[in-house]
Amino acid sequence: MIPNQWYAVLSSHQLKKGKVVGARRFGKDLVFFRNQAGEAGCVTSLCAHRGASLAKGCISHEHIRCPFHGIEYDPTGKCVFVPSDGKASTADYARFHLESYHLKELGGIIFAWYGEGEPDKEPDCFDVLLDPSYTCDHMNDAWKVHYSRVIENQLDVSHLAFVHKTTIGRGNKTLANGPKIVWLDDNTLQTSANNEVDEGQIPKPAEECEIRNTNLTFKFPNMWLNHVTDKIMIFAFFIPVDEENSIIALRFYNKITGMKWVDKVIAWFGSIANRIIERQDKRIVETQLPKKSSLHMQENLVSADMPIIQYRSKREQLIRVASGSSKQENQK
Ligand code: FES
Ligand SMILES: [Fe+2]
């Protein structure tokens, strides 16, 4: 994990008002809940009383209530009511305090702050998520690898002709020119496949390639956008479950006709296509070892892997910066 980042961790539509959802994130069993006012909270799922899971709990008085003995916690993890002690109790329940996560919602996505202290920035989000002229359909799939492997697969331009030879990689374009990589800002990397049929030519260097209209953009720490055309975009976020598991959340956005219900039908078919393609990737990526990538590991990378190298380098740099700042905090 890269500390001090907003991670996209759950689609808002999966957390309805008055509901509780247990989910594993960041290697911990967590519980997300939304009160009747629409506010979402996230705390660790084990009740501090006798260890029952709050995932089986419910919302009561705008708090999450444990299913076992009815103890209630607020969204900050503070224990606010112990029924067996009664409403008149003035006892100090500080020892019951649960770990909690700051949440923000943008574009129908719940972001959780993975870091120490208060967030010092807003989640970095793609414009399409906030643009009401687009209609989308959403799907999730669990992969048995660390989320870094799923991200790298989405930045990999040379697997298309092999993994997707029956779908988006048709045409036997095995030779990878470039690829060109542009940093749109400090947090955002863009690239595009510029592949050709191999007729014995030398691949063009990145400087002679361009970012095409169909391109890939990645925002740290875990969001990606495939700009297919101005009216069709495929968006993904890569949910960190634990060291060996992740969830890919894929959305097909479009505004092809501008009529909401027609675009919804198109998005629904888009999700079917997304699932077929994502399953082609998953079949192979789940075989990769180790299950988590890092900058210095025993792989032999080639020119076509440059987007992956840049992802790893930036990730390492962000981790270094975050661990440096937490050391400074500790020394204060
Ligand atoms: S275990 Fe949760 S209230 Fe007792
Ligand atoms: Fe793929």
CSV table of N, CA and C and ligand atoms in Angstrom, one decimal, residues 153-154 156 159-160 163-164 168 277 281, ligand 2:
chain,number,residue,atom,x,y,z
A,153,ASN,N,-1.4,-4.9,-15.4
A,153,ASN,CA,-2.0,-5.5,-16.6
A,153,ASN,C,-2.8,-4.5,-17.4
A,154,GLN,N,-3.3,-3.5,-16.8
A,154,GLN,CA,-4.1,-2.5,-17.5
A,154,GLN,C,-3.1,-1.5,-18.2
A,156,ASP,N,-0.3,-2.6,-19.7
A,156,ASP,CA,0.5,-3.5,-20.5
A,156,ASP,C,0.1,-3.5,-21.9
A,159,HIS,N,0.5,-7.3,-24.3
A,159,HIS,CA,-0.2,-8.6,-24.1
A,159,HIS,C,-1.5,-8.7,-25.0
A,160,LEU,N,-1.8,-7.6,-25.7
A,160,LEU,CA,-3.1,-7.5,-26.4
A,160,LEU,C,-3.2,-8.6,-27.4
A,163,VAL,N,-3.2,-12.3,-25.2
A,163,VAL,CA,-4.3,-12.6,-24.2
A,163,VAL,C,-5.7,-12.3,-24.9
A,164,HIS,N,-5.7,-11.3,-25.7
A,164,HIS,CA,-7.0,-10.8,-26.3
A,164,HIS,C,-7.0,-11.1,-27.8
A,168,ILE,N,-10.2,-7.7,-28.3
A,168,ILE,CA,-9.6,-6.4,-28.6
A,168,ILE,C,-8.2,-6.5,-29.2
A,277,ILE,N,-13.5,-9.5,-21.6
A,277,ILE,CA,-12.1,-9.1,-21.8
A,277,ILE,C,-11.3,-9.2,-20.4
A,281,ASP,N,-7.9,-11.5,-19.2
A,281,ASP,CA,-6.7,-11.1,-18.4
A,281,ASP,C,-6.6,-11.9,-17.1
B,2,FE,FE,-5.9,-7.1,-21.0
